[in-house]
mmCIF file of C-alpha atoms in Angstrom:
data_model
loop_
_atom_site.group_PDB
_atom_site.id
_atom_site.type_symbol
_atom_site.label_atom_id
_atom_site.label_comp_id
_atom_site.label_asym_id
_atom_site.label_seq_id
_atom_site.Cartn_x
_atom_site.Cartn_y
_atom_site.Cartn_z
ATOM 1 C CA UNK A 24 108.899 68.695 93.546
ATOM 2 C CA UNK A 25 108.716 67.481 97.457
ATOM 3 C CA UNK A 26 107.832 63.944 98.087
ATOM 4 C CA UNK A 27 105.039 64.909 100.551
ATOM 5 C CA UNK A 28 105.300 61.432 102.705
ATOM 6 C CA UNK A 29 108.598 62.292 103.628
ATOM 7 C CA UNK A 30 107.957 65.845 105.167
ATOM 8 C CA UNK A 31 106.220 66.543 108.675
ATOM 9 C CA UNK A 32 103.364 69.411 108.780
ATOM 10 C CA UNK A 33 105.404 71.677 111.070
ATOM 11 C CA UNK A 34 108.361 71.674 108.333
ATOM 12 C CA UNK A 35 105.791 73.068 105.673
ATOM 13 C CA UNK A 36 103.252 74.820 107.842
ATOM 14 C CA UNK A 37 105.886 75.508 110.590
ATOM 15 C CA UNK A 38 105.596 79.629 109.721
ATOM 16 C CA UNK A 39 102.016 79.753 109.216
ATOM 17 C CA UNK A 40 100.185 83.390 109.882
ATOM 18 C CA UNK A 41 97.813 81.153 111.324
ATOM 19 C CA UNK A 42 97.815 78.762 113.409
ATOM 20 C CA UNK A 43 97.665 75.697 111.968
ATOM 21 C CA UNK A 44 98.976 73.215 114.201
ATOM 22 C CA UNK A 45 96.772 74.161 117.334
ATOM 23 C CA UNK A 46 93.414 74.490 115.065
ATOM 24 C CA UNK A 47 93.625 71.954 112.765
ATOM 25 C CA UNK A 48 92.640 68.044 114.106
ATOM 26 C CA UNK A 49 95.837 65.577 113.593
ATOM 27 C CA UNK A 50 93.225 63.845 110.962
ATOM 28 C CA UNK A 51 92.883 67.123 109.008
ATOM 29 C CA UNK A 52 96.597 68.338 108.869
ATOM 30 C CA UNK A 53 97.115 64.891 107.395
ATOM 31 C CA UNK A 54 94.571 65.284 104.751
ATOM 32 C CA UNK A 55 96.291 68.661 103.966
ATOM 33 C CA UNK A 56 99.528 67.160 103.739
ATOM 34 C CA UNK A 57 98.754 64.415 101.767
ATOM 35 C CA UNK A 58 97.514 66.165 99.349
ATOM 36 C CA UNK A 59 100.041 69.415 98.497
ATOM 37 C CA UNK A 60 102.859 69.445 95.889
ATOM 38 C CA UNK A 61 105.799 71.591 97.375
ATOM 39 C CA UNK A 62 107.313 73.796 94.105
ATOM 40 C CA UNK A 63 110.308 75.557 93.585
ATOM 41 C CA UNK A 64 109.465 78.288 91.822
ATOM 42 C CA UNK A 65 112.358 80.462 89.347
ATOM 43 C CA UNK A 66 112.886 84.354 89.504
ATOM 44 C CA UNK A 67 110.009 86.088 87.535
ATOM 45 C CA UNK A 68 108.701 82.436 86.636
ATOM 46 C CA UNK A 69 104.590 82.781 86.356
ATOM 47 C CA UNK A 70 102.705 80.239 88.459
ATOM 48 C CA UNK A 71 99.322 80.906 87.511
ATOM 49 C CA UNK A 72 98.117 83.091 84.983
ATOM 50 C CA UNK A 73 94.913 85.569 85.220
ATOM 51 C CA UNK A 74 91.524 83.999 83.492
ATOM 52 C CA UNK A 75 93.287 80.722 83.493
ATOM 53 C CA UNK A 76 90.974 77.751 85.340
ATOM 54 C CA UNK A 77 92.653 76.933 88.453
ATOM 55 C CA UNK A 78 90.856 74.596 91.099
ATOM 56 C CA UNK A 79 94.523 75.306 93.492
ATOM 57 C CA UNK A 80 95.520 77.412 96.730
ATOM 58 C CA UNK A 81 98.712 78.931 97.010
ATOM 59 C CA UNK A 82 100.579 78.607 100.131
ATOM 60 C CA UNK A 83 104.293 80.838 99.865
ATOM 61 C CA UNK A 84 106.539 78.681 101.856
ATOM 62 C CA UNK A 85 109.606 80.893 100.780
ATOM 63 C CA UNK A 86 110.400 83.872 98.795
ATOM 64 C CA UNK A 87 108.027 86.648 98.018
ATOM 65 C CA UNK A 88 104.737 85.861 95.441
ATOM 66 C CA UNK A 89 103.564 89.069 93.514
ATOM 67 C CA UNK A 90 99.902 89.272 92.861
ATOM 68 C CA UNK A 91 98.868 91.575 89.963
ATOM 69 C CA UNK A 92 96.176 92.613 87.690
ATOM 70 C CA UNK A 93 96.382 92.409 83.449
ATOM 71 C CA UNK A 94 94.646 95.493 82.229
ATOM 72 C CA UNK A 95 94.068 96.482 78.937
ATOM 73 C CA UNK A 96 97.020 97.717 76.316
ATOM 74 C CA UNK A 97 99.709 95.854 78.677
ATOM 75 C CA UNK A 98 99.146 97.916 81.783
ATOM 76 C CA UNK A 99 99.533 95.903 84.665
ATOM 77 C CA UNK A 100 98.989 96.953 88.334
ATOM 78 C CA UNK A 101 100.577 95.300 91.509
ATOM 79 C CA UNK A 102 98.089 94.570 94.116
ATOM 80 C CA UNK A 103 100.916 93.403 96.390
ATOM 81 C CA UNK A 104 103.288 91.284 97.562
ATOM 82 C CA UNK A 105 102.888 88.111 99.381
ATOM 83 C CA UNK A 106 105.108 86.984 101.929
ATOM 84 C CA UNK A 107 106.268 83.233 103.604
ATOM 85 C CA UNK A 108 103.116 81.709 105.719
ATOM 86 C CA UNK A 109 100.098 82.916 103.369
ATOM 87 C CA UNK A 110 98.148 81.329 101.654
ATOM 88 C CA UNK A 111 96.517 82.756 98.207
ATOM 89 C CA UNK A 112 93.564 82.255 95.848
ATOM 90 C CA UNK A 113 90.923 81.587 98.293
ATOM 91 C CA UNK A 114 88.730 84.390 97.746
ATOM 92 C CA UNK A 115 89.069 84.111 93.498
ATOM 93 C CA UNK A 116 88.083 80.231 93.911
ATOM 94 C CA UNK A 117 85.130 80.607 96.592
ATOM 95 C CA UNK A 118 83.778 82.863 93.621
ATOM 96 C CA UNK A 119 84.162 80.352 90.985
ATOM 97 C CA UNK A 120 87.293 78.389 89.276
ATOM 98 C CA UNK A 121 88.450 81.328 86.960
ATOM 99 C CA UNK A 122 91.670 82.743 88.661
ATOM 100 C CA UNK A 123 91.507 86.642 88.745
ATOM 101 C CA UNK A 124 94.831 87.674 89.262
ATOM 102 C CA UNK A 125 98.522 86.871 87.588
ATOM 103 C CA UNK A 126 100.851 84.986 90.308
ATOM 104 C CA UNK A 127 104.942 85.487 89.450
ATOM 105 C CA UNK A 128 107.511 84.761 92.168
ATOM 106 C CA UNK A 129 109.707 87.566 92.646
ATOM 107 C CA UNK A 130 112.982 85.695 93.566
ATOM 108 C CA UNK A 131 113.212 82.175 93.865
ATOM 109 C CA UNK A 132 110.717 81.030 95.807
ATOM 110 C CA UNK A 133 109.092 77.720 97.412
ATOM 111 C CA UNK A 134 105.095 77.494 97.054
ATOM 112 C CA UNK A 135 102.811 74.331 97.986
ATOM 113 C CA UNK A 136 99.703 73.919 95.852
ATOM 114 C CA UNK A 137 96.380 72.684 97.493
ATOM 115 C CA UNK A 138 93.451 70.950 95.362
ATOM 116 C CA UNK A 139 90.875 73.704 96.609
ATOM 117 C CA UNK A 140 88.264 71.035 96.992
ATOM 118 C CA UNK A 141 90.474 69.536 100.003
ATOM 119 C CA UNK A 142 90.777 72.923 101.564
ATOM 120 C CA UNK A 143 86.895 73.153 101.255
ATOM 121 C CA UNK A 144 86.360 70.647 102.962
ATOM 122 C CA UNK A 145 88.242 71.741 106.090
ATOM 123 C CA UNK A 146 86.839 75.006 106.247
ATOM 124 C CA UNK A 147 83.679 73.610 106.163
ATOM 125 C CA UNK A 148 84.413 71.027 109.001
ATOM 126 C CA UNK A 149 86.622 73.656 110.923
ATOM 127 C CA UNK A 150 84.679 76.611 111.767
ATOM 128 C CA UNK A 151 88.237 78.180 113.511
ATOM 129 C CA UNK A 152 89.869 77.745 110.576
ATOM 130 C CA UNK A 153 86.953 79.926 108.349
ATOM 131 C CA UNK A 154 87.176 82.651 111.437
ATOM 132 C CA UNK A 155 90.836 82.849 110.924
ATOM 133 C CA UNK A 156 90.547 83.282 107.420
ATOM 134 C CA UNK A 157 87.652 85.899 107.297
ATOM 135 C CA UNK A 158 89.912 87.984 109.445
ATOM 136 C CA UNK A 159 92.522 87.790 106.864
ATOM 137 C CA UNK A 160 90.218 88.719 104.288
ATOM 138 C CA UNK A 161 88.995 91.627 106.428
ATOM 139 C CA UNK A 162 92.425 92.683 106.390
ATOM 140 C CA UNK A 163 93.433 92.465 103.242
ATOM 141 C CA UNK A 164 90.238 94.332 101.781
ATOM 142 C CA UNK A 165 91.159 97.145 104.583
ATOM 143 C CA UNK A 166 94.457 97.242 102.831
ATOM 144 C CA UNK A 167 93.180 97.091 99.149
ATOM 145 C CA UNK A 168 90.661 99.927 100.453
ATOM 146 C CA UNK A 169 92.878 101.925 101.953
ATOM 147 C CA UNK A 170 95.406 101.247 98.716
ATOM 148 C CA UNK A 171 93.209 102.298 96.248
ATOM 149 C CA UNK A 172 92.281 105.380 98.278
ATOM 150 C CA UNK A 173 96.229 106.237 98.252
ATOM 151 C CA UNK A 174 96.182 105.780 94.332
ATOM 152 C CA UNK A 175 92.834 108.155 93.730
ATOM 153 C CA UNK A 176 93.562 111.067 95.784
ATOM 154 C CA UNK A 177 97.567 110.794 96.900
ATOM 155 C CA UNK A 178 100.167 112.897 94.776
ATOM 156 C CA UNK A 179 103.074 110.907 93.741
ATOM 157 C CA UNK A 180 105.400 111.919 96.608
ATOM 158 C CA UNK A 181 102.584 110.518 99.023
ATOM 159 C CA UNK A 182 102.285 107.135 96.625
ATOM 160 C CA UNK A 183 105.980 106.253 96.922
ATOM 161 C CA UNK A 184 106.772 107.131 100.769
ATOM 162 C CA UNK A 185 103.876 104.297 100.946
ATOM 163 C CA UNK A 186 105.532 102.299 99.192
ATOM 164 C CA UNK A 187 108.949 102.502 101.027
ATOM 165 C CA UNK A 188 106.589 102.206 104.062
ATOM 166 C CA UNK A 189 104.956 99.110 103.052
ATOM 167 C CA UNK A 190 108.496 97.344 102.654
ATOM 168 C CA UNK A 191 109.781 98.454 105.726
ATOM 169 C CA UNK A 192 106.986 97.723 107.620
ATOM 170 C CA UNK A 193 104.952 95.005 105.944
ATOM 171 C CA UNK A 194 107.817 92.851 104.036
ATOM 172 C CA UNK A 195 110.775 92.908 105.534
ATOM 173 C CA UNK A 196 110.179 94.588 109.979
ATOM 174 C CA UNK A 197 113.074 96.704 108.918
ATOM 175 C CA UNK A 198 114.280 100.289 108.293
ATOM 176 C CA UNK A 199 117.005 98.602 105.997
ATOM 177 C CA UNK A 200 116.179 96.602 102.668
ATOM 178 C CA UNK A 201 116.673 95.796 99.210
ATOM 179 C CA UNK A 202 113.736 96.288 96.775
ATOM 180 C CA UNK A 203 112.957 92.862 95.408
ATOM 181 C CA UNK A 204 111.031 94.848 92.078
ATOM 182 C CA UNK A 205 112.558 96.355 89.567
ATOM 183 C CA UNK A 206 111.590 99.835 88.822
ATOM 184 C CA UNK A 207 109.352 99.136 86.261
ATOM 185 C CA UNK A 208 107.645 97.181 88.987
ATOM 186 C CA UNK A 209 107.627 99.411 91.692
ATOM 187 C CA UNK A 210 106.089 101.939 89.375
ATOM 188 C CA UNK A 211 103.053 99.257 88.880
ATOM 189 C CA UNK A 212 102.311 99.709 92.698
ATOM 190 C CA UNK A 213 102.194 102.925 92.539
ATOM 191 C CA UNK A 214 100.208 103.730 89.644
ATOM 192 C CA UNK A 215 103.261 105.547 87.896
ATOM 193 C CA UNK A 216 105.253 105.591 85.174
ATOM 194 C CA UNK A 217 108.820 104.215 86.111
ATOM 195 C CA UNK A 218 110.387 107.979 85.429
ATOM 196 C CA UNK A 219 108.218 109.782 87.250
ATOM 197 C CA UNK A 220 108.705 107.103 90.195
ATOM 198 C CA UNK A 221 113.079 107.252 89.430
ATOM 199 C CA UNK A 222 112.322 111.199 89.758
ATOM 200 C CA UNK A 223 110.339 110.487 92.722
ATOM 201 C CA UNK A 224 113.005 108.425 94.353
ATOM 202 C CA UNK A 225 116.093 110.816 93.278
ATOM 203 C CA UNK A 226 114.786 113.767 95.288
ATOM 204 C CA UNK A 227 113.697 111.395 98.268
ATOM 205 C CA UNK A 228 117.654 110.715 98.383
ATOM 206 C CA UNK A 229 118.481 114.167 97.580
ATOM 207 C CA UNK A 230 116.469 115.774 100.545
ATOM 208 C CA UNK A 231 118.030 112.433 103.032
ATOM 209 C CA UNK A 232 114.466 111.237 103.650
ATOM 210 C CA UNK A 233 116.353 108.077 102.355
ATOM 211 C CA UNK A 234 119.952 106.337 101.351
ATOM 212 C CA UNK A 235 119.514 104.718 98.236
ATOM 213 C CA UNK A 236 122.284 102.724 96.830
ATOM 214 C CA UNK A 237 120.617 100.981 93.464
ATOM 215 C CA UNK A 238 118.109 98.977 94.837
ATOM 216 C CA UNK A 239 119.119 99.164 98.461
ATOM 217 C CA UNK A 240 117.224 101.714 100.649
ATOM 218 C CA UNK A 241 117.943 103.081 104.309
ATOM 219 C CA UNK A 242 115.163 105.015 105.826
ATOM 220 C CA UNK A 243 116.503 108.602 107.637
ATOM 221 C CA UNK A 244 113.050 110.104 108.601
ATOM 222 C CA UNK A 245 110.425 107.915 109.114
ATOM 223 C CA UNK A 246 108.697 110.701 110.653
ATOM 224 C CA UNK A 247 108.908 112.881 107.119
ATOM 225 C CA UNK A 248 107.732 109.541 105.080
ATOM 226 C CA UNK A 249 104.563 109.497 107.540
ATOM 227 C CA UNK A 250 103.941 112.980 106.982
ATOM 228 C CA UNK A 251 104.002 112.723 103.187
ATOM 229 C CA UNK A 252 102.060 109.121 103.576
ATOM 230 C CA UNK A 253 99.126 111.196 105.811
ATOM 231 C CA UNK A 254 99.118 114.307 103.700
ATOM 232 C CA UNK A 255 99.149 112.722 100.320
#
């Protein structure tokens, strides 16, 4: 754990999606930064459990945070992946203190926690800051909406070229990556069993739409991935 007296705001907020520095008053990033504990967080380690009571936001200041959903008879379903500069558990707290979703880092990963009550009172003193954020709600329900549209009415091959598509484009701005999931994982976000979603991957290789080596993946034809993606 970070002593937070000895860190400036731009070395923890530095990478912010938004933009804290130029919205938030010099009185009000203090208050935030007086009042985080910066974690280092262990592959796979859980940092806060679905139905637990949780008065905390999340903000990933390294690694990748997956957010997913305990159903019933062990099933689990990833909702998604969050990357460096966003902050989670906003939404789950403004509708009471009962966290609805399982956090787990995915590598090793840096998060600071926030008493939610001090965020509160910002947004309700920074009416920028609450625009910002009901933009990235708006954008993640878009996502979820257009997600669980993809998991309805897609066919597997459609499901997984969305998923290589959401690494490439939404993780890691690149047509080369490793996936940080396992496959058992992977399989979670797409609503798949992890042999259907090996099969899935095999002939992806086999036809070139792809290079995978293991867990690293080279995109050939984004163009073919698209297609599949639009015709489901």
């Amino acid at each position: 754990m970070f002593d937070s007296s000895k860190l400036d705001f731009s070395a923890i907020f530095g990478n912010s999606t938004i933009p804290l520095k130029q919205i938030l008053s010099i009185n009000e990033q203090k208050l935030l930064l007086n009042n985080i504990q910066v974690i280092h967080f262990k592959n796979r380690e859980i940092i806060a459990k679905q139905g637990s009571i949780s008065k905390l936001v999340y903000y990933v200041v390294d690694g990748h945070i997956k957010i997913s959903r305990e159903l019933r008879r062990s099933k689990n379903i990833v909702l998604k992946l969050v990357t460096p500069g966003n902050f989670i558990g906003i939404p789950s707290l403004l509708n009471g203190i009962t966290f609805n979703f399982t956090l787990s880092s995915v590598k090793a990963s840096t998060v600071c926690q926030i008493p939610f009550s001090v965020f509160d009172t910002i947004l309700e003193n920074n009416h920028k800051l609450s625009k910002e954020f009901l933009k990235c709600f708006s954008k993640d329900y878009l996502y979820q909406a257009n997600r669980l549209s993809g998991l309805l009415f897609k066919q597997l091959p459609g499901r997984v070229a969305d998923l290589i598509l959401y690494f490439a484009e939404e993780i890691y701005s690149s047509d080369e990556f490793e996936f940080p999931l396992n496959r058992s994982g992977l399989a979670e976000i797409c609503g798949t069993t992890k042999e259907s979603l090996i099969r899935t991957l095999s002939e992806f290789n086999h036809d070139r739409i792809i290079e995978l080596n293991r867990n690293s993946v080279k995109i050939n034809s984004y163009d073919i991935l698209k297609t599949l993606s639009k015709l489901g």
